[in-house]
Amino acid sequence: MSDAAATVRVNGRDEPLEPGTRLDVFLSQLGLDAQRVAVERNREVVPRSQHGEVTLEPGDVLEIVAFVGGG
Amino acid sequence: MSDAAATVRVNGRDEPLEPGTRLDVFLSQLGLDAQRVAVERNREVVPRSQHGEVTLEPGDVLEIVAFVGGG
Amino acid sequence: MSDAAATVRVNGRDEPLEPGTRLDVFLSQLGLDAQRVAVERNREVVPRSQHGEVTLEPGDVLEIVAFVGGG
Amino acid sequence: MSDAAATVRVNGRDEPLEPGTRLDVFLSQLGLDAQRVAVERNREVVPRSQHGEVTLEPGDVLEIVAFVGGG
Amino acid sequence: MSTTLRLGDHELSSRLILGTGKYASLELMKEALTVSGTEMVTVAVRRVELGERGTGAFIDYLPEGMALLPNTAGCYTADDAVRTARLAREAGYSSLVKLEVIGDERTLYPDVVGLLEATETLVKEGFTVLPYTNTDPVVERELLERGAAAIMPLASPIGSGQGVSDANALRILRELFPDTTLIVDAGVGTASDAALAMELGADGILMNTGVASAADPVAMARAMGLAVEAGWLAASAGRIPRKLHASASSPNEGMISS
Amino acid sequence: MSTTLRLGDHELSSRLILGTGKYASLELMKEALTVSGTEMVTVAVRRVELGERGTGAFIDYLPEGMALLPNTAGCYTADDAVRTARLAREAGYSSLVKLEVIGDERTLYPDVVGLLEATETLVKEGFTVLPYTNTDPVVERELLERGAAAIMPLASPIGSGQGVSDANALRILRELFPDTTLIVDAGVGTASDAALAMELGADGILMNTGVASAADPVAMARAMGLAVEAGWLAASAGRIPRKLHASASSPNEGMISS
Amino acid sequence: MSTTLRLGDHELSSRLILGTGKYASLELMKEALTVSGTEMVTVAVRRVELGERGTGAFIDYLPEGMALLPNTAGCYTADDAVRTARLAREAGYSSLVKLEVIGDERTLYPDVVGLLEATETLVKEGFTVLPYTNTDPVVERELLERGAAAIMPLASPIGSGQGVSDANALRILRELFPDTTLIVDAGVGTASDAALAMELGADGILMNTGVASAADPVAMARAMGLAVEAGWLAASAGRIPRKLHASASSPNEGMISS
Amino acid sequence: MSTTLRLGDHELSSRLILGTGKYASLELMKEALTVSGTEMVTVAVRRVELGERGTGAFIDYLPEGMALLPNTAGCYTADDAVRTARLAREAGYSSLVKLEVIGDERTLYPDVVGLLEATETLVKEGFTVLPYTNTDPVVERELLERGAAAIMPLASPIGSGQGVSDANALRILRELFPDTTLIVDAGVGTASDAALAMELGADGILMNTGVASAADPVAMARAMGLAVEAGWLAASAGRIPRKLHASASSPNEGMISS
């Protein structure tokens, strides 16, 4: 109920969310370089250009991916 | 308009139809042995047991088939 | 020198030889059925019909063979 | 009988032979470059170094060969 | 390992199923079918020719007691195949059908999307569906999930005589679906093709052109009957492993001395 | 095309010749030989074991009337092979011999120089010589010029189960020597190998390990008997040509309308 | 015949596309990619590991200027594949995608129904779709009708090293779709497999395990680069026909007399 | 593993040896030889044409520095081959010879008896003898015992383009003679054949018709040069094992959630 309980689901795990956190800030808090990852929020890709305009909501489901070796 | 113009479509060709002709009679007129053919009327199979109960209507579309050599 | 030392070599092993032993008798002493074996004496086949006419000499080299399973 | 009749067999054909012709001269008369051919005389190879020492005899059989395209 | 092949209500002693098309004459067909030992033949469903008597002629040339497996050859849509199958059931008093939904005229490869749809429809209507298909294991699984009674992958294109084009694919199918009836359908050109297909795990083989268009269909029919049985027996007999080098078959001991 | 295979004085209905080595028991051998339908078996010539009674046991397990084809397996020189052949003739009352002069222990490939020499000697002595050889057409011709009664190229190394390693080589031999008896000897591992070898033009097949060392020799023996006949029939039946694309086996006309 | 391979906006001098998975180290990967001559590599899309710095490490090991071809490997539904493709586009600034919708865990065969659906969706969204598929020509046609930019049939199962399991199938695809870009994707195990696939008509080859899991990936990468080019040249060079018999390469005339 | 091929006094960077017969023109030959990268070519020995100037023309079209490997093609007896070899040594200032003693006009198979005899004679005279032979390991051993510097088995008949007819035979030769120089001579028709022969263990390949009679000999020459190197590298790289099923090349973990 308290703000402290607010989370977003990131790559299958719950992560704490400061109310009003923007996506670009959130990525930065996670130590991620936005140029190297892609983000899906609630099944929609968030273009890199909009990272600064999107405010995360409690309960959001994020997928944050990058390229890895594969065939 | 006249009765003489009444036809059914049989295997892609128009055939004259006497009004009120039952399917079993029609097959007999065509010289076909009902035991050896299967009949579809307007896209529905007519079971052999019902050949005597079905009266053809002008414009009916019949497919009358039999087994032939095939692989 | 003594008669007791007289041997023939049979299938790679020395076998004692009674002086004057004929081949048919020798085979019989070995417990062999002449109808089922073939005999080579000093690199020449001895036809079955001549088994009774051949007298073994000390030092003869015999190969006595039969059919076995093979491919 | 006459000298004019003297021939050598070269590559399967008779060629006239001046008496006393040396092999190097003969090759030259045929328009051949000794550096590019090999010569067999009566089934023996004549090394290039000896072309000037060999005098052809009537009836000699010569094979004169060179490299050609082959696999 | 069962020594008979069960298809629908039929218990077949021969694992060879023959088509009945393309024979030079009905007499030749009858003789070929007879010597092959087959107990089931495929038949096609076609419009009767009006004005011609004797539509029964073809059927009369089938050896007595022969089980019929109607096909939907020539159908390019699920709907056509379903209608043809229904007519076949009415014509033949049996709900067994070799289901073909063709997707390409030159290769006669199946249209697997249409095939899945028609399989589902016909199974619901009580048919025993034997679908002619490619060798894709995912397609086979989906057919089986829709109730297909067997899988019938092609060895190579219909009538091509290429034999088993992809032995590995058949091995995979056998391993993935060990308890499914697997009939190799199409492409077999000669006896060794048939034996090989059986050794790779087929429960039976369906063929037509390889026999009917051989120079001597009767000899080839007999050859195919024997080859299918040979391949079946060999598969069950447990073949020797392949080795690079030799292994003597006669004893190494007991040689005469040199 | 003859329906029997003539070898020496024998007129054989089955074109399969089986070896008698390597069976787990003589009973198993007997059953396998019986179900295979073979009418001729190879046997080896070995020293009798002195002190053991019953050297005849092996022979007694051969089905009645079986023709014997003694071999010279294990001989590494022409001289050993010639002496072994002579002993075989004496033992078996027949001048038929499967001539082996082996040149390498691991591959059991023939020593063709020794083979040619032994063939010449034995033919002069009245033997009917069936030489086990490689697939080299020049060697085959020289064997025939020395009087060999047949050519017996290997399909692959003895006991290897590799089947027909070089199909092209067999095709060439058949074409170069159309009237020569050609027996494929060695390497066959399963039924499809046997059928294929026959289709490539063999008049018969000689095998041992493929049957005797199968998990179930009796089933494999039956499979091989059927496969050899199947391949023979298929070769005579005139197979369909191979095509890249398909050819429908059901009529293209007479489809119901969509 | 074009000497470059066009895929999306890329004009590639090398017709070899390499995967980047399974290398023992990133250094080894970099060296193998470099010596192979490839100009495009596949990459997978995976969740970043939170709490780990340096997610960019992998990308940094790709040789400069390398084009990226993201895949949807591991996706078992059209929906997952579509979402993964969208993320890949966002990550890579490019709309090229190797589309995989897998239908079976053991064989990694595609689910063609899902593949068709995902292809249609992504093409509408502007992607250049390169679908990994089976060798079924009807499936290929439907993919092309939905706008696929190429067809990418497997040679044999992913990572199996079986090489070209069905040469005839590739020949058929080349003939049916002469103007379509055809990339053989999966199954290549060694250089001759790659050359053969190109000779059968491929415009390029995509592989991963064959190189990355070789004992010496760098040597194999170089071998594959050469083999793909060799096969491409050979296909264009018009090979000699196969003959049963020989044809001398040296002149028959001019022999010395015996 | 050595990266050069030593033959006689020559240390060759390319493992491809090309013949020089059958080219449509000498210009075409020169270009093909040049792009192939070969450093050694075979040449035949033939009578000069009397009355024609310019017998040197052919030689002048060989790229500078090319090593010559004279052959005895067309010789049907050991004696002819020996005499031809001696003339070749005289003509070419080198004792390297590709020894052919042919036994059959249609297949151009060697006469192994004559080949063994000629090998023995020429080795005694100081020649470095490279004998063209069949794939029989016993023949190879006897050639080596007589001093042959290499074995040169055919892949298939000369000029036939059949490629590697008997892969197992080449594997056996490589295993039996691990330290012997093994050149595959004859039968290669396209790049994948060449790569395969190298992968099976060849140290080099000698070919003529496959290049010279291709529609575009220059493209094929380049293809062959690349394929031989590709096959050599692949053989040394340790290929992945063949598996029936698949093995994913992208990670199984880290998928987005469905």
Tab-separated table of C-alpha atoms in Angstrom, chain G residues 38-258:
chain	number	residue	atom	x	y	z
G	38	THR	CA	31.772	-12.607	-43.680
G	39	GLU	CA	30.125	-9.201	-43.681
G	40	MET	CA	26.948	-10.081	-41.811
G	41	VAL	CA	26.377	-11.970	-38.594
G	42	THR	CA	23.305	-13.145	-36.779
G	43	VAL	CA	22.734	-12.070	-33.207
G	44	ALA	CA	20.159	-13.148	-30.665
G	45	VAL	CA	17.996	-10.894	-28.504
G	46	ARG	CA	18.074	-11.696	-24.821
G	47	ARG	CA	17.233	-10.022	-21.527
G	48	VAL	CA	20.090	-8.031	-20.094
G	49	GLU	CA	21.453	-9.314	-16.828
G	50	LEU	CA	20.616	-6.716	-14.232
G	51	GLY	CA	23.412	-5.901	-11.880
G	52	GLU	CA	26.020	-6.807	-14.429
G	53	ARG	CA	27.917	-4.035	-16.077
G	54	GLY	CA	29.157	-4.300	-19.596
G	55	THR	CA	26.213	-5.631	-21.576
G	56	GLY	CA	27.898	-4.149	-24.572
G	57	ALA	CA	30.856	-6.506	-24.407
G	58	PHE	CA	29.572	-8.898	-27.003
G	59	ILE	CA	28.897	-6.240	-29.593
G	60	ASP	CA	32.333	-4.779	-29.077
G	61	TYR	CA	33.922	-7.987	-30.292
G	62	LEU	CA	32.292	-7.861	-33.685
G	63	PRO	CA	34.676	-6.751	-36.424
G	64	GLU	CA	34.111	-3.181	-37.467
G	65	GLY	CA	31.440	-2.569	-40.064
G	66	MET	CA	29.804	-5.940	-39.588
G	67	ALA	CA	26.122	-5.929	-40.548
G	68	LEU	CA	23.807	-7.372	-37.925
G	69	LEU	CA	21.010	-9.819	-38.612
G	70	PRO	CA	19.006	-10.234	-35.399
G	71	ASN	CA	17.142	-13.502	-35.015
G	72	THR	CA	14.093	-14.604	-33.069
G	73	ALA	CA	15.670	-17.892	-32.033
G	74	GLY	CA	13.960	-19.547	-29.130
G	75	CYS	CA	10.515	-18.153	-29.955
G	76	TYR	CA	7.804	-20.807	-30.055
G	77	THR	CA	4.868	-18.567	-30.982
G	78	ALA	CA	4.260	-15.974	-33.654
G	79	ASP	CA	3.563	-13.436	-30.944
G	80	ASP	CA	6.879	-13.963	-29.172
G	81	ALA	CA	8.701	-13.796	-32.481
G	82	VAL	CA	6.976	-10.554	-33.441
G	83	ARG	CA	7.752	-8.914	-30.107
G	84	THR	CA	11.336	-10.096	-30.277
G	85	ALA	CA	11.689	-8.723	-33.790
G	86	ARG	CA	10.370	-5.348	-32.706
G	87	LEU	CA	12.833	-5.214	-29.836
G	88	ALA	CA	15.608	-6.206	-32.210
G	89	ARG	CA	14.721	-3.334	-34.512
G	90	GLU	CA	14.796	-0.944	-31.617
G	91	ALA	CA	18.104	-2.329	-30.397
G	92	GLY	CA	19.783	-2.425	-33.762
G	93	TYR	CA	18.412	0.524	-35.702
G	94	SER	CA	17.613	-1.807	-38.586
G	95	SER	CA	14.524	-3.645	-39.755
G	96	LEU	CA	16.252	-6.771	-40.974
G	97	VAL	CA	15.233	-9.904	-39.099
G	98	LYS	CA	15.948	-13.607	-39.335
G	99	LEU	CA	12.556	-14.876	-38.347
G	100	GLU	CA	12.335	-18.101	-36.400
G	101	VAL	CA	9.142	-19.546	-34.996
G	102	ILE	CA	10.168	-22.891	-33.616
G	103	GLY	CA	7.749	-25.814	-33.437
G	104	ASP	CA	9.738	-28.624	-31.856
G	105	GLU	CA	12.451	-28.638	-29.228
G	106	ARG	CA	14.385	-31.656	-30.415
G	107	THR	CA	14.548	-30.908	-34.103
G	108	LEU	CA	14.092	-27.129	-33.928
G	109	TYR	CA	11.923	-27.408	-37.013
G	110	PRO	CA	9.871	-24.295	-37.689
G	111	ASP	CA	6.178	-24.030	-36.904
G	112	VAL	CA	5.160	-23.035	-40.396
G	113	VAL	CA	1.694	-21.846	-39.426
G	114	GLY	CA	3.139	-19.479	-36.856
G	115	LEU	CA	5.886	-18.503	-39.248
G	116	LEU	CA	3.424	-17.446	-41.920
G	117	GLU	CA	1.480	-15.395	-39.401
G	118	ALA	CA	4.558	-13.650	-38.024
G	119	THR	CA	5.887	-12.986	-41.494
G	120	GLU	CA	2.673	-11.283	-42.495
G	121	THR	CA	2.632	-9.119	-39.377
G	122	LEU	CA	6.248	-8.037	-39.599
G	123	VAL	CA	6.186	-7.309	-43.312
G	124	LYS	CA	3.252	-4.984	-42.711
G	125	GLU	CA	5.325	-3.228	-40.073
G	126	GLY	CA	8.090	-2.630	-42.573
G	127	PHE	CA	10.486	-5.375	-41.626
G	128	THR	CA	12.714	-7.110	-44.125
G	129	VAL	CA	11.849	-10.665	-43.142
G	130	LEU	CA	14.198	-13.576	-43.735
G	131	PRO	CA	12.287	-16.628	-42.484
G	132	TYR	CA	14.003	-19.817	-41.369
G	133	THR	CA	11.870	-22.582	-42.817
G	134	ASN	CA	11.646	-26.184	-43.974
G	135	THR	CA	12.152	-27.172	-47.630
G	136	ASP	CA	8.483	-27.352	-48.565
G	137	PRO	CA	7.902	-25.342	-51.773
G	138	VAL	CA	4.304	-24.569	-50.861
G	139	VAL	CA	5.384	-23.041	-47.586
G	140	GLU	CA	8.048	-21.031	-49.410
G	141	ARG	CA	5.500	-19.682	-51.831
G	142	GLU	CA	3.178	-18.623	-49.053
G	143	LEU	CA	6.034	-16.908	-47.265
G	144	LEU	CA	6.890	-15.031	-50.434
G	145	GLU	CA	3.256	-14.110	-50.980
G	146	ARG	CA	3.253	-12.570	-47.502
G	147	GLY	CA	6.286	-10.506	-48.450
G	148	ALA	CA	9.285	-12.453	-47.188
G	149	ALA	CA	12.465	-11.000	-48.670
G	150	ALA	CA	14.087	-14.393	-49.101
G	151	ILE	CA	13.550	-18.021	-48.304
G	152	MET	CA	15.868	-19.691	-45.842
G	153	PRO	CA	15.338	-23.452	-45.937
G	154	LEU	CA	17.338	-25.684	-43.647
G	155	ALA	CA	19.887	-28.082	-45.115
G	156	SER	CA	19.322	-30.313	-42.086
G	157	PRO	CA	18.417	-29.664	-38.442
G	158	ILE	CA	20.110	-26.716	-36.733
G	159	GLY	CA	23.461	-27.719	-35.348
G	160	SER	CA	23.170	-31.308	-36.591
G	161	GLY	CA	26.053	-31.140	-39.040
G	162	GLN	CA	24.204	-33.477	-41.395
G	163	GLY	CA	24.879	-31.226	-44.353
G	164	VAL	CA	22.437	-31.209	-47.262
G	165	SER	CA	19.951	-33.919	-46.289
G	166	ASP	CA	17.733	-33.462	-49.314
G	167	ALA	CA	19.576	-32.201	-52.360
G	168	ASN	CA	16.557	-32.732	-54.536
G	169	ALA	CA	14.456	-30.416	-52.405
G	170	LEU	CA	16.971	-27.603	-52.854
G	171	ARG	CA	17.069	-28.193	-56.605
G	172	ILE	CA	13.279	-27.949	-56.716
G	173	LEU	CA	13.243	-24.700	-54.743
G	174	ARG	CA	15.857	-23.158	-57.017
G	175	GLU	CA	13.880	-24.127	-60.080
G	176	LEU	CA	10.505	-23.001	-58.764
G	177	PHE	CA	11.795	-19.674	-57.460
G	178	PRO	CA	14.600	-18.702	-59.825
G	179	ASP	CA	14.587	-15.039	-58.876
G	180	THR	CA	14.136	-15.387	-55.143
G	181	THR	CA	17.032	-14.967	-52.756
G	182	LEU	CA	17.637	-18.427	-51.323
G	183	ILE	CA	19.789	-18.737	-48.219
G	184	VAL	CA	20.521	-22.197	-46.878
G	185	ASP	CA	20.167	-21.878	-43.128
G	186	ALA	CA	21.252	-24.628	-40.750
G	187	GLY	CA	22.841	-28.046	-40.839
G	188	VAL	CA	26.110	-27.367	-42.650
G	189	GLY	CA	28.918	-29.298	-40.997
G	190	THR	CA	31.953	-28.942	-43.207
G	191	ALA	CA	33.300	-27.173	-46.270
G	192	SER	CA	32.036	-29.622	-48.862
G	193	ASP	CA	28.511	-29.252	-47.458
G	194	ALA	CA	28.747	-25.514	-47.999
G	195	ALA	CA	30.102	-25.858	-51.523
G	196	LEU	CA	27.410	-28.369	-52.401
G	197	ALA	CA	24.613	-26.167	-51.080
G	198	MET	CA	25.857	-23.299	-53.205
G	199	GLU	CA	26.143	-25.532	-56.272
G	200	LEU	CA	22.542	-26.611	-55.770
G	201	GLY	CA	21.547	-23.009	-56.192
G	202	ALA	CA	21.825	-21.203	-52.885
G	203	ASP	CA	22.614	-17.488	-52.985
G	204	GLY	CA	24.223	-17.680	-49.587
G	205	ILE	CA	24.620	-19.812	-46.504
G	206	LEU	CA	23.957	-19.040	-42.882
G	207	MET	CA	25.671	-21.201	-40.311
G	208	ASN	CA	26.831	-21.140	-36.728
G	209	THR	CA	27.547	-24.459	-35.006
G	210	GLY	CA	29.592	-25.875	-37.888
G	211	VAL	CA	32.137	-23.130	-37.335
G	212	ALA	CA	31.796	-22.258	-33.658
G	213	SER	CA	31.884	-25.845	-32.416
G	214	ALA	CA	34.640	-27.109	-34.705
G	215	ALA	CA	37.822	-28.106	-32.928
G	216	ASP	CA	39.513	-25.139	-34.579
G	217	PRO	CA	36.827	-22.527	-35.310
G	218	VAL	CA	39.251	-20.156	-36.978
G	219	ALA	CA	40.433	-22.727	-39.518
G	220	MET	CA	36.872	-23.824	-40.157
G	221	ALA	CA	35.686	-20.251	-40.569
G	222	ARG	CA	38.290	-19.693	-43.235
G	223	ALA	CA	37.367	-23.007	-44.870
G	224	MET	CA	33.703	-22.041	-44.964
G	225	GLY	CA	34.404	-18.644	-46.449
G	226	LEU	CA	36.417	-20.251	-49.234
G	227	ALA	CA	33.936	-23.065	-49.767
G	228	VAL	CA	30.974	-20.735	-50.159
G	229	GLU	CA	32.843	-18.744	-52.756
G	230	ALA	CA	34.032	-21.931	-54.470
G	231	GLY	CA	30.507	-23.299	-54.635
G	232	TRP	CA	29.140	-20.033	-55.966
G	233	LEU	CA	31.760	-19.882	-58.696
G	234	ALA	CA	31.295	-23.549	-59.582
G	235	ALA	CA	27.544	-23.075	-59.893
G	236	SER	CA	28.106	-20.252	-62.342
G	237	ALA	CA	30.911	-22.009	-64.207
G	238	GLY	CA	28.736	-24.728	-65.706
G	239	ARG	CA	30.124	-28.036	-64.545
G	240	ILE	CA	30.850	-30.952	-66.862
G	241	PRO	CA	28.106	-33.553	-67.196
G	242	ARG	CA	28.461	-36.790	-65.264
G	243	LYS	CA	29.307	-39.792	-67.404
G	244	LEU	CA	29.534	-43.442	-66.522
G	245	HIS	CA	32.748	-43.986	-68.415
G	246	ALA	CA	36.009	-42.144	-68.866
G	247	SER	CA	37.131	-39.421	-71.233
G	248	ALA	CA	40.831	-38.975	-71.782
G	249	SER	CA	42.327	-35.605	-70.974
G	250	SER	CA	45.533	-36.095	-72.941
G	251	PRO	CA	45.531	-36.393	-76.741
G	252	ASN	CA	44.886	-39.836	-78.181
G	253	GLU	CA	47.153	-39.145	-81.154
G	254	GLY	CA	50.892	-38.755	-81.333
G	255	MET	CA	51.836	-41.696	-79.131
G	256	ILE	CA	55.264	-43.186	-79.664
G	257	SER	CA	55.108	-46.544	-81.407
G	258	SER	CA	55.216	-49.668	-79.275
